[in-house]
Short mmCIF file of C-alpha atoms in Angstrom, two decimals:
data_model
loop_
_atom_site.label_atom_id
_atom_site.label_comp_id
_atom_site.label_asym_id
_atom_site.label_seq_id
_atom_site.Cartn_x
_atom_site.Cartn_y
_atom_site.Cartn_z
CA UNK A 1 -15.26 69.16 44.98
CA UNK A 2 -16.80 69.01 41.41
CA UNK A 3 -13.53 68.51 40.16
CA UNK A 4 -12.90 65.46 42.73
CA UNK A 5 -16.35 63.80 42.15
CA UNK A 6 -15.39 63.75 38.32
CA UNK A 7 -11.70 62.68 38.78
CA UNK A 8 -13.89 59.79 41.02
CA UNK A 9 -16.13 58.84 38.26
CA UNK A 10 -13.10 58.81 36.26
CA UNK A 11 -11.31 56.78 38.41
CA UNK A 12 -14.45 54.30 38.59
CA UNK A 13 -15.21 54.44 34.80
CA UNK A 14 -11.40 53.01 34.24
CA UNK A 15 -11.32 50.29 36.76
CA UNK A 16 -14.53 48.98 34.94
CA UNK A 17 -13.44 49.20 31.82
CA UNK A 18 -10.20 47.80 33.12
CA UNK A 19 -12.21 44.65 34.66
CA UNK A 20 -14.00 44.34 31.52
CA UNK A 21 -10.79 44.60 29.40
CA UNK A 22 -9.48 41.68 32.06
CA UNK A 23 -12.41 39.56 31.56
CA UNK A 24 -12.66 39.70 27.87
CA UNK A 25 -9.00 38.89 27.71
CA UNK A 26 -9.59 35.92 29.97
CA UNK A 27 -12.76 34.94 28.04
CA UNK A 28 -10.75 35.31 24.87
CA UNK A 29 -7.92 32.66 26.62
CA UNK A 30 -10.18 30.41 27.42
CA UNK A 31 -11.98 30.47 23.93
CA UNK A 32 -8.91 29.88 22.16
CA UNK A 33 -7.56 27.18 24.63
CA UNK A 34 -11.01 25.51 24.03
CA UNK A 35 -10.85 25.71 20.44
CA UNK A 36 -7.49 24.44 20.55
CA UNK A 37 -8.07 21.81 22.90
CA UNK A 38 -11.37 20.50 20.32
CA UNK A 39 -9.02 20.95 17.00
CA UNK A 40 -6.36 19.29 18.39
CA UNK A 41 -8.35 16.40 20.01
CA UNK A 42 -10.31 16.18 16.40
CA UNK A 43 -7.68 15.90 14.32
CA UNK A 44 -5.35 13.62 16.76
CA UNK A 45 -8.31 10.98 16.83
CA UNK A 46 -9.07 11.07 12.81
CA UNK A 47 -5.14 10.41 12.76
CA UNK A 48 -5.05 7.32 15.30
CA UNK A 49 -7.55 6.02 13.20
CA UNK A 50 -5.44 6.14 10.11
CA UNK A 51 -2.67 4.75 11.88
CA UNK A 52 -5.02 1.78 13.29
CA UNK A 53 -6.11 1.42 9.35
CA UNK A 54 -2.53 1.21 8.62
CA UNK A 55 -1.46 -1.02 10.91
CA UNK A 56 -4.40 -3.66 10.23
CA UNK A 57 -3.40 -3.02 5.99
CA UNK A 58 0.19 -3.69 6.91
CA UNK A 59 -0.86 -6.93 8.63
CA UNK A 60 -3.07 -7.95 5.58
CA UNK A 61 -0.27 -6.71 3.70
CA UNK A 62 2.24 -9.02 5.33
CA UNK A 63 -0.79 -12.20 5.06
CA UNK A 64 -0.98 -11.28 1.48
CA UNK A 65 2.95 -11.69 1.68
CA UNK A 66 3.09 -14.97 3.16
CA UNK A 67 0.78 -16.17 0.83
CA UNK A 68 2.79 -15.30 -1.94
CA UNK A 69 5.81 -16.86 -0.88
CA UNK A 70 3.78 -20.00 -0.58
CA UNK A 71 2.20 -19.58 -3.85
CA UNK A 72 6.34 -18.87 -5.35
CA UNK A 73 7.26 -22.48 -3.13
CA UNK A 74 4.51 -24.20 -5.51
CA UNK A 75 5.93 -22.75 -8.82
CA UNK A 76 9.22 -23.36 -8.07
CA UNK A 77 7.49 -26.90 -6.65
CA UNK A 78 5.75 -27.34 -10.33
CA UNK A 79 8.66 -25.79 -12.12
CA UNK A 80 11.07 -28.90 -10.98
CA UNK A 81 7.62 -31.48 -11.90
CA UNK A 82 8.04 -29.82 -15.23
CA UNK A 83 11.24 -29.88 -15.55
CA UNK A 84 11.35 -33.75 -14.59
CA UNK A 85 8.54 -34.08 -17.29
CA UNK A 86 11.01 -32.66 -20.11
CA UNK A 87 13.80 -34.98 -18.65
CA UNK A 88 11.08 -37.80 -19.66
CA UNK A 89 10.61 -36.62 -22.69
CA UNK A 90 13.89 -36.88 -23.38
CA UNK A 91 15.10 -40.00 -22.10
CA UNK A 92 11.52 -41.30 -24.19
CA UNK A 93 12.91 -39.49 -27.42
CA UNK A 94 16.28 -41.34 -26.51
CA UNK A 95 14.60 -44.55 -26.40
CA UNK A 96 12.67 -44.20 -29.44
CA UNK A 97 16.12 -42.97 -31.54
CA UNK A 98 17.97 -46.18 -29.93
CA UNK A 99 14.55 -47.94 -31.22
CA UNK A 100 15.12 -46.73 -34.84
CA UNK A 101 18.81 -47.12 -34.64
CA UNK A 102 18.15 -50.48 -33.43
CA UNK A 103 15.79 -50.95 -36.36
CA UNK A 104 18.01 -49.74 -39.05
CA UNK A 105 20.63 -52.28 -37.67
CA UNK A 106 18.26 -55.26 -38.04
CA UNK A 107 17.27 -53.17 -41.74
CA UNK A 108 21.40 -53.77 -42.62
CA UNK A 109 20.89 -57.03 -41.22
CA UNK A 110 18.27 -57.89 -43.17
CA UNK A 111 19.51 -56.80 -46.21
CA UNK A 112 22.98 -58.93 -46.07
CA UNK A 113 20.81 -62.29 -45.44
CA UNK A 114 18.23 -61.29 -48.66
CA UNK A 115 19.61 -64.03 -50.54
CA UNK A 116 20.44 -66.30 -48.48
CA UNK A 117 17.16 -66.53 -46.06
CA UNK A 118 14.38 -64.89 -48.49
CA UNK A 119 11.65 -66.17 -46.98
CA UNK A 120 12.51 -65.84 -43.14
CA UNK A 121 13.52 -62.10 -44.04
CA UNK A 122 9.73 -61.53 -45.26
CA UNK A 123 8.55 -62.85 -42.06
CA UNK A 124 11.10 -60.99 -39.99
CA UNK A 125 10.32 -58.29 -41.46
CA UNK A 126 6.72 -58.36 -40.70
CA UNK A 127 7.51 -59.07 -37.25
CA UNK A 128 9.59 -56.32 -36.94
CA UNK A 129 7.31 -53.77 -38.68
CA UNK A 130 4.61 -54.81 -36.11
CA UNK A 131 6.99 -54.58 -33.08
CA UNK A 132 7.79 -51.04 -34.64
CA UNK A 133 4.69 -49.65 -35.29
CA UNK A 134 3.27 -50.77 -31.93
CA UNK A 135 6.68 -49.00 -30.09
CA UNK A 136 5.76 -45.76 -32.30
CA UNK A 137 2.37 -46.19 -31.27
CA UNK A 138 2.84 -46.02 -27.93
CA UNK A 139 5.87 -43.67 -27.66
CA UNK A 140 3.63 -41.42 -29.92
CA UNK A 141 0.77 -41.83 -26.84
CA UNK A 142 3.55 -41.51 -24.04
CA UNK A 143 4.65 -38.58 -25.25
CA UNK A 144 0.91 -36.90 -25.95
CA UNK A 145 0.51 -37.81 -22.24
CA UNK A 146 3.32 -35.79 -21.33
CA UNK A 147 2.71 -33.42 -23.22
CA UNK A 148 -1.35 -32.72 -22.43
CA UNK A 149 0.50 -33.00 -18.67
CA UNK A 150 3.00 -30.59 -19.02
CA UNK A 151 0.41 -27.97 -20.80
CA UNK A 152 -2.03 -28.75 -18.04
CA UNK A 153 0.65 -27.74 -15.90
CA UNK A 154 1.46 -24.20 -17.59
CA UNK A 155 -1.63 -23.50 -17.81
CA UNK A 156 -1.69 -23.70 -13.51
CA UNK A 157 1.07 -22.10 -13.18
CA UNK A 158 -0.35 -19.04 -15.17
CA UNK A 159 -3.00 -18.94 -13.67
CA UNK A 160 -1.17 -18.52 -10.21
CA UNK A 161 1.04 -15.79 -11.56
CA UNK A 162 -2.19 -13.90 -12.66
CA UNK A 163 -3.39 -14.35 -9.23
CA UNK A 164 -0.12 -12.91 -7.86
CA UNK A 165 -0.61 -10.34 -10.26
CA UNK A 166 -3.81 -9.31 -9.40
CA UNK A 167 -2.95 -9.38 -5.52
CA UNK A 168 0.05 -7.19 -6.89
CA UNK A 169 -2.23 -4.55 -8.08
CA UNK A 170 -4.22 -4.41 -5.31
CA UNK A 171 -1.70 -4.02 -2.71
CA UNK A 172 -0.36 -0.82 -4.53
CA UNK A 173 -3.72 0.44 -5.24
CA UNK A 174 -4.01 0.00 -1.24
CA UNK A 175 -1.20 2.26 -0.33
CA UNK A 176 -1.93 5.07 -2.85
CA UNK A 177 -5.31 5.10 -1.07
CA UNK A 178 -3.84 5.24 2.24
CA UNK A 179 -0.93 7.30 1.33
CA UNK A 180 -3.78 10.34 -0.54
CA UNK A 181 -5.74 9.97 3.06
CA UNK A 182 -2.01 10.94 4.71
CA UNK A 183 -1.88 13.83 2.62
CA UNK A 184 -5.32 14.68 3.08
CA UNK A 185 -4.35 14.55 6.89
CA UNK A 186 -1.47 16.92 6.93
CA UNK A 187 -3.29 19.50 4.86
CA UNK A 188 -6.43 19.91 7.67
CA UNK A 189 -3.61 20.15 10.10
CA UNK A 190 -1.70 23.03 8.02
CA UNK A 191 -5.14 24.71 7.80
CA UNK A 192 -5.92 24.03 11.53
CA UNK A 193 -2.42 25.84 12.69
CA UNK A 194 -2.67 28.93 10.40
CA UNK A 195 -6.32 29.18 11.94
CA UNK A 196 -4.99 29.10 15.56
CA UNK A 197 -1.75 31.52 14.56
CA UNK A 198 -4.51 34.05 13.15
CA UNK A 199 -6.93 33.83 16.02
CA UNK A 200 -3.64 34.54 18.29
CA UNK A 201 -2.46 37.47 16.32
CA UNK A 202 -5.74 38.81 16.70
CA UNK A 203 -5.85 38.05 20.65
CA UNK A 204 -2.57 40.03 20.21
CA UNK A 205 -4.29 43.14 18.25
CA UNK A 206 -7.30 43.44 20.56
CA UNK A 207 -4.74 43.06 23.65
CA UNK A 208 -3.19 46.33 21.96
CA UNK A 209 -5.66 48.08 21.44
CA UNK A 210 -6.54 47.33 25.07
CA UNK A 211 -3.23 48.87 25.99
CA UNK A 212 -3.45 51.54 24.22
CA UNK A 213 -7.50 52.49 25.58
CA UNK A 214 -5.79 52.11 28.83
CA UNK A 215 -3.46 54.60 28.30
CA UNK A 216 -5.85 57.43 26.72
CA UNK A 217 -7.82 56.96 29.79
CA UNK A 218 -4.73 57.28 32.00
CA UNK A 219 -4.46 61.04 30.67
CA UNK A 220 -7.47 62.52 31.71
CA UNK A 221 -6.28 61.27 35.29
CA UNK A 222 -2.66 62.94 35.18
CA UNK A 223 -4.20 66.11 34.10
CA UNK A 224 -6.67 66.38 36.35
CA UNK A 225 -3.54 65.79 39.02
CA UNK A 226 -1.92 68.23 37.61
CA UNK A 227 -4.51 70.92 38.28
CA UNK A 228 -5.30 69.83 41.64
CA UNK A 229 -2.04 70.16 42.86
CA UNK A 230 -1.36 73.62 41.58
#
């Protein structure tokens, strides 16, 4: 009877430990399903964030874009008002040439007739000294105007390539930024799945060690058997 009441306790001590064992295993589930379930929910909102960052960079991106193709329409745009400018610079350089061939002509002229018309030569060739001075005069101004115009206009168009530059700069300096916060990302994510793997090897372990507590309590039970039945 002694030997019955203790193979009872014995039997009573091991289903309680057994319960126990069962509801620190399920407390241990639980806990790591929790902590899973936070980590995971943590980390998936940080990254829909970054994506919604993205997303509203790549649309600036793309406005930044569109501006710049407009802003490449108005070079090209002054590029052609340039090159119309050096067109009238030309055809004002060809005009002034046909000017002075013109005036070397009436200079041959001139000089054939010295004998003959002396004095109408002299007052030609007053005339004709005015007439060219005043046509160098202005040429001279026409082509400052173009000029001062065409400067004017390199100078805007500079200063719109600067601005592209600029915009340039930023945009990369955007996506480096974004790009580092990616990175940054994936790393907490690394370190959140080795944390998860170690807190399931060590569910594993205590499970084991569980197993094996179960089975040094299982001898005491066969031997006792073993005497009652002989």
């Amino acid at each position: 009877m002694d030997l019955r009441k203790l193979l009872e306790n014995q039997v009573v001590t091991i289903e309680s430990l057994r319960s126990e064992n069962r509801a620190d295993s399920e407390r241990h589930e639980i806990e790591i399903r929790e902590l899973k379930e936070s980590v995971t929910k943590s980390y998936l909102d940080q990254l829909s964030d970054l994506c919604q960052s993205l997303e509203a960079k790549e649309k600036e991106l793309a406005e930044l874009n569109k501006i710049s193709a407009e802003q490449k329409h108005e070079i090209e745009d002054l590029n052609e008002r340039r090159s119309a400018s050096v067109q009238s610079c030309v055809e004002a350089n060809e005009i002034i040439n046909s000017q002075q061939r013109s005036i070397s002509e009436l200079k041959a002229l001139l000089d054939e007739e010295r004998d003959q018309r002396r004095e109408e030569r002299e007052k030609s060739a007053v005339d004709i000294k005015a007439s060219i001075q005043r046509v160098q005069a202005e040429a001279e101004e026409e082509i400052k105007r173009i000029s001062d115009a065409a400067l004017r206009r390199e100078k805007e168009q500079q200063e719109i390539i600067n601005k592209l530059q600029e915009a340039e700069k930023k945009r990369c300096s955007l996506v480096e930024t974004l790009r580092s916060k990616l990175e940054d990302t994936r790393q907490k994510l690394v370190v959140s799945d080795n944390r998860v793997r170690q807190l399931e090897a060590q569910i594993r372990e205590e499970q084991l060690a569980c197993a094996s507590n179960r089975k040094v309590y299982m001898l005491p039970l066969a031997y006792f058997d073993t005497r009652l039945s002989k």
